[in-house]
Each structure stands twice: as C-alpha cells, then as structure tokens.
Amino acid sequence: MSKDFHKLLFAISEALITEELAALKFLSLEHIPMRKLEAIQEPKAFFEVLQEKDMMEAGNLSFLKELLYRINRIDLLALHLDSSREEMERELQIPGRAKVSAYRQLLYGIAEDLTPEDVKSVKFLLQKQIPKNKLQDNASMLKVLLEMERNGIIKEDDLAVLKDTLKGFRADVKKKIDTYEEKRKENDSKEKVHHPVSVSVHAAEQGTAGETPHLVVESYKMKNNPHGYCVILNNYIFKNPSEAREGTVKDGEAVKRVFKWLQFETVEHMDLEAKQMYAKVKEYSKKDHSNMDCFVCFIFSHGEKDKIKGVDHQFVNIKDLLSCFSGSNCPSLAGKPKLFFIQACQGSAAHPAITVKEDFSSRLEADATPMISIPDQADILIGMATVEDYECYRCTKTGSIYVQCLCDKMELLCPLRKGLVTILTEVNKEVGGRVLNGWKQMPKITSTLRKQLIFQIPQCQSIEK
C-alpha cells in the first residue's frame, strides 16, 4: 500500500476528536460488528478495521468520504480528499451509493439535535428499560441509542418507544421520525409493485377487494434456552508436527463467543482421532433434544475428498457424521434445523484470482477436505469453507478466513433479524471478494432447510469481547 495513502489516513486521523470517532463508529455499525468497534480507541485503529473489512482502500475512499460528510467535517473532505459538500450531496443522491442507512442517519441526526438537557430527559424516561449503569451522566446520546438497540427497544422498523419518549419535549425531532417512517412505507410499497409475489389463494383469504396477498415465510421455532448444543470438533495438533493447524484456536474462541451469545450450550473438543470424532458426533445424536430448537456442529481439520482427517491420520466419512442426525437416528431433532460448518479444503487446487492484491500480511495455510452430498432427510444445512476441488485458507495468527467472517457476519446481522441463509450469502460475498496470496476462496452452502432460521438475540446482553 502506498506511503501517500498511509500519510493521508494519518493526517485525517490526527484531525479527529474523540466525539467524532464515536460518531464514525456509530455510523459504521451496519458494516462492522459492535464487538470490534467497541475495542477501537483511536481513529487509526478505526481506519485499519475499515481496510480489513474491504470498506476502504487506496483508490476507493467513497465510504470514508461519506462518513466525513455525515459528521460534517467538510474541511477534511476539501483538504485531503478533493471533495465538497455539494459534490457529496450529488453523489449520495445516486441510488445505491450511500452506505450509511437511512435508519442510522436518522439516529445520528437525533443525537446531534438533542441538547444536554434533552439527553437528561431521555435518560430519566428510560430508567425502567435500560440498566442505570448505562445511563450515567457522561453517557452521550449515541451511547443511549446503542443501549436502546442492544435491549431491543428500537430497531429499523420499530421506533415507537423513541417517538413516545421525545414527543413531550421535542415534538420537532419526533416529527423527523414520522417522516422517516412515511418514506419507509413508500419504499416498501414500491418494492411490492416491482417485485410482486404470485400466490394461489382462495378468495376468502384475499381480504378486501384489490388487496395483494403476501407470501409469509415460516420460521423455525427458536424459543428454548438454551436453543441447543453447539459442538466444536477442533483438530490442532496432529501426529505429524508439520501438520499443526496454527490459528485454529482463534476459530474455536470466535465460535464459542458468538454461540454463547446466541444462547447455545457451547462445547469444544480438541484434537480427536477419526474414531473419536465419529463417536463424539454419535454421542450428541443420542442425546434428548426434545427441549431444544436446533443443533450446530463446527468441524475444523485437514482432510480429503468426502473425508475428514483425525489427528491419528485416519479418516472419517462426512456422510457417516451427517447420518447420525437423520430422522430415524435422532428422532428428537426431527423437523428441527441441524447445522454443520466445515473448515477444510475440498481438494488440493488453488482457486485462481482475476486480480492479484494481497489482503493478509500474516501467513496463510491451506486445510485439506471434502466434497459432501447432503442426505435426503430435510432440515440440514452444511456451510463449507470452499467449493469442490479447491483449497481454503487459514491465517496462522487470526484464524480461518471463512470462520472469522462467518462469526463477524452473525454478530452484525443477527441483531437485524436476518435469516441464516442471508447471512451465509453475505459470507460468500465477502470471502469470495478477497484475494488471498494471489488466490481466491469461494464458500458453499448446501441446504434442505424448509423454513427460515432466524437466531433470537437475548435482550439486555451484549456480546463478550
């Protein structure tokens, strides 16, 4: 990366104050998980995360420009980025150019509009809904809004509590929320016109004359606590020392953090031989899952086509592991989602890239494993780190590209009530867009899920750092 680019970012970071950094982090919440943003204490670290997430690079500073425009640092736009308020206003009117959502713009605008006395009033009115330690005198309005989101009090399509809180002393700000909601309804109506759903229904089900029937997609029940087991089979140290999978411990930590947050009973088993891997999966299939909603299994290892390698260099068939959870072998999970995520190669070929641009300075290694065929039974999803015949990559310092991206996307999108298939599609997009030591990696989703799977986010609980 050019010295000029680093100098540019350094100059901008030096000009930003603490409150502005907080604003930049808030405006980036739909692109960077809260856990990562909370750990950032200085602008330079923020810019590093933007680059890591492919939101900014030399030659593509559109998101940085938008952020500076949103926080009204027009001086930095003019001085360092050869832009202006007028140019940004024209640019952001083009459909699809704005990366900060209308919802996040609204919340930031509200925080900017409120006076210190207004913020005190908001805190007073929210005392019964937000823990008092989160409403301290020095807590900014942005922090209060974050806590409201964390606690499920406000979200993109439900701002009723915020409106009710503001209407008594800032009717003008409440009016801005009304305007946002009206525009949102208009946009939803346009979407329905452009993307009509063809559904066969009886006349009695159509409602009033001329009303278009809507297709309701059923979701799997996710009401129990815990929702189920999240089992991690993580092979790190093999009999051949040269096959040690450096970085895999980071993958286990990431999965445990995310799935504990999602209220799963999370268990990790390290360094298993092939027979032990099969025995462990079978053990969980024989448990009573009657009071659980779901089963999740992550497998991190080396392998070959259709097989996963144990630390003893023996192999276990993927099909054999999956068959443990067929309806007949595990009746208490029949009709419930069974999710398997496998970090391993499906061949020895490296996936060619069209352009060559390294994303990672740390050392990358390849794992080696399987092409799998899903059994006929329903309600199974398999997320593979790569498509058939190709390698996938693991950073020796930070963990595998696929697993780390999956965990990041779940932290980011589960609070927005996005379904698992949508989340995995976002993972495909991000991992597939990277170039890793000159090669590409393309994850794969195989699914016989019959319903949407939306993970429930516990209220009054933020993810552990």
Coordinates of C-alpha atoms in Angstrom, one line a residue, residues 205-388:
E205 CA -58.2 -15.4 2.1
Q206 CA -57.6 -12.4 0.0
G207 CA -59.1 -9.8 2.4
T208 CA -60.6 -6.7 0.9
A209 CA -61.0 -6.3 -2.8
G210 CA -57.9 -5.4 -4.7
E211 CA -55.6 -6.3 -1.8
T212 CA -52.5 -8.2 -2.9
P213 CA -51.9 -11.4 -0.9
H214 CA -48.4 -11.6 0.8
L215 CA -46.3 -14.7 1.0
V216 CA -45.5 -15.4 4.6
V217 CA -42.3 -17.4 5.0
E218 CA -42.5 -19.7 8.0
S219 CA -39.6 -19.7 10.5
Y220 CA -38.2 -22.4 12.7
K221 CA -39.2 -22.1 16.4
M222 CA -36.3 -20.7 18.4
K223 CA -37.9 -20.3 21.9
N224 CA -35.9 -22.5 24.2
N225 CA -32.9 -21.5 26.4
P226 CA -30.5 -23.0 25.5
H227 CA -31.6 -23.3 21.9
G228 CA -29.4 -26.4 21.5
Y229 CA -25.9 -27.7 21.5
C230 CA -23.1 -26.0 19.6
V231 CA -20.4 -28.7 19.3
I232 CA -16.9 -27.8 18.0
L233 CA -14.5 -30.5 16.9
N234 CA -11.2 -28.7 16.6
N235 CA -8.1 -30.6 15.4
Y236 CA -5.0 -28.5 16.0
I237 CA -2.0 -30.8 16.9
F238 CA -1.5 -33.9 14.6
K239 CA 0.9 -36.8 15.0
N240 CA 3.0 -35.2 12.3
P241 CA 4.1 -31.9 13.9
S242 CA 4.3 -30.2 10.5
E243 CA 0.5 -30.6 10.1
A244 CA -0.3 -28.4 13.2
R245 CA -3.2 -26.1 12.3
E246 CA -1.9 -22.8 13.6
G247 CA -4.7 -20.2 14.2
T248 CA -7.5 -22.8 14.7
V249 CA -7.7 -21.9 18.4
K250 CA -8.8 -18.5 17.4
D251 CA -11.6 -20.1 15.3
G252 CA -12.8 -22.0 18.4
E253 CA -12.8 -18.9 20.5
A254 CA -14.8 -16.9 17.9
V255 CA -17.5 -19.6 17.6
K256 CA -17.8 -20.1 21.3
R257 CA -18.2 -16.3 21.9
V258 CA -20.9 -15.9 19.2
F259 CA -22.9 -19.0 20.0
K260 CA -22.9 -18.5 23.8
W261 CA -24.2 -15.0 23.0
L262 CA -26.9 -16.7 20.9
Q263 CA -27.9 -18.9 23.9
F264 CA -26.4 -22.2 22.8
E265 CA -24.8 -24.7 25.1
T266 CA -21.3 -24.5 23.5
V267 CA -18.7 -27.3 23.9
E268 CA -15.3 -27.6 22.2
H269 CA -13.4 -30.9 21.8
M270 CA -9.8 -30.7 20.8
D271 CA -7.5 -33.0 18.8
L272 CA -9.7 -36.1 18.2
E273 CA -8.7 -39.2 16.3
A274 CA -11.0 -40.3 13.5
K275 CA -12.9 -42.8 15.6
Q276 CA -13.3 -40.3 18.4
M277 CA -14.7 -37.7 16.0
Y278 CA -17.4 -40.2 14.9
A279 CA -18.1 -41.3 18.5
K280 CA -18.4 -37.7 19.7
V281 CA -20.9 -36.8 17.0
K282 CA -22.9 -40.0 17.6
E283 CA -22.9 -39.3 21.3
Y284 CA -24.7 -35.9 20.7
S285 CA -27.1 -37.5 18.3
K286 CA -28.2 -39.9 21.0
K287 CA -29.0 -37.1 23.5
D288 CA -32.6 -36.0 24.1
H289 CA -33.1 -32.7 22.2
S290 CA -36.8 -32.5 22.9
N291 CA -36.5 -29.2 24.8
M292 CA -34.1 -27.7 22.3
D293 CA -34.7 -26.0 18.9
C294 CA -31.6 -26.7 16.9
F295 CA -28.2 -28.5 16.7
V296 CA -25.0 -26.9 15.5
C297 CA -21.7 -28.6 14.8
F298 CA -18.4 -27.0 13.6
I299 CA -15.6 -29.2 12.3
F300 CA -12.1 -27.8 11.9
S301 CA -9.4 -30.2 10.5
H302 CA -7.4 -31.4 7.5
G303 CA -8.9 -34.0 5.1
E304 CA -9.5 -35.4 1.7
K305 CA -12.5 -35.6 -0.7
D306 CA -15.5 -36.8 1.3
K307 CA -13.5 -37.3 4.4
I308 CA -12.1 -35.5 7.5
K309 CA -8.8 -36.4 9.0
G310 CA -8.3 -37.2 12.6
V311 CA -5.1 -36.4 14.5
D312 CA -4.1 -40.0 14.0
H313 CA -4.1 -39.5 10.2
Q314 CA -7.1 -41.8 9.9
F315 CA -10.3 -40.5 8.1
V316 CA -14.0 -40.3 8.9
N317 CA -16.6 -40.0 6.2
I318 CA -18.7 -36.8 6.2
K319 CA -21.7 -38.9 5.2
D320 CA -21.3 -41.0 8.3
L321 CA -21.2 -38.0 10.6
L322 CA -24.4 -36.5 9.0
S323 CA -26.3 -39.8 9.0
C324 CA -26.1 -39.7 12.8
F325 CA -28.7 -36.9 12.7
S326 CA -31.2 -38.4 10.3
G327 CA -34.8 -38.5 11.5
S328 CA -34.6 -42.2 12.4
N329 CA -31.2 -41.9 14.2
C330 CA -32.1 -38.7 16.1
P331 CA -35.9 -38.5 16.4
S332 CA -35.8 -35.7 19.0
L333 CA -34.3 -33.4 16.3
A334 CA -36.7 -34.4 13.5
G335 CA -38.2 -31.3 11.9
K336 CA -35.6 -29.1 13.6
P337 CA -32.6 -27.5 11.9
K338 CA -29.3 -29.3 12.0
L339 CA -26.3 -27.1 11.0
F340 CA -22.8 -28.2 10.1
F341 CA -20.0 -25.9 9.3
I342 CA -16.8 -27.4 7.9
Q343 CA -13.5 -25.5 7.7
A344 CA -11.3 -27.6 5.4
C345 CA -10.3 -27.8 1.8
Q346 CA -12.3 -29.9 -0.7
G347 CA -9.3 -30.6 -2.9
S348 CA -5.7 -29.5 -3.5
A349 CA -6.1 -27.0 -6.3
A350 CA -5.7 -23.3 -5.6
H351 CA -8.6 -21.1 -6.8
P352 CA -7.3 -18.6 -9.4
A353 CA -7.9 -14.9 -9.0
I354 CA -8.6 -12.4 -11.7
T355 CA -6.7 -9.7 -10.0
V356 CA -3.7 -10.1 -7.6
K357 CA -3.8 -8.0 -4.5
E358 CA -2.8 -9.4 -1.1
D359 CA -5.3 -8.9 1.8
F360 CA -3.3 -10.5 4.5
S361 CA 0.2 -9.8 5.8
S362 CA 0.1 -12.8 8.2
R363 CA 1.0 -16.3 7.0
L364 CA -1.9 -18.2 5.3
E365 CA -2.1 -22.0 5.3
A366 CA -4.3 -24.4 3.5
D367 CA -6.6 -27.0 5.1
A368 CA -7.4 -30.2 3.3
T369 CA -11.1 -31.8 2.8
P370 CA -14.4 -32.9 1.4
M371 CA -17.0 -32.9 -1.1
I372 CA -20.1 -33.8 0.7
S373 CA -23.5 -34.8 -0.5
I374 CA -26.5 -34.0 1.7
P375 CA -28.7 -36.8 2.8
D376 CA -32.3 -37.0 1.7
Q377 CA -33.6 -36.0 5.1
A378 CA -34.8 -32.4 5.5
D379 CA -33.8 -29.6 7.8
I380 CA -30.0 -29.9 7.3
L381 CA -27.7 -27.1 6.3
I382 CA -24.0 -27.5 5.5
G383 CA -21.7 -24.5 5.2
M384 CA -18.4 -25.4 3.6
A385 CA -15.4 -23.1 3.6
T386 CA -14.9 -23.8 -0.1
V387 CA -16.4 -25.3 -3.2
E388 CA -15.3 -28.8 -4.6

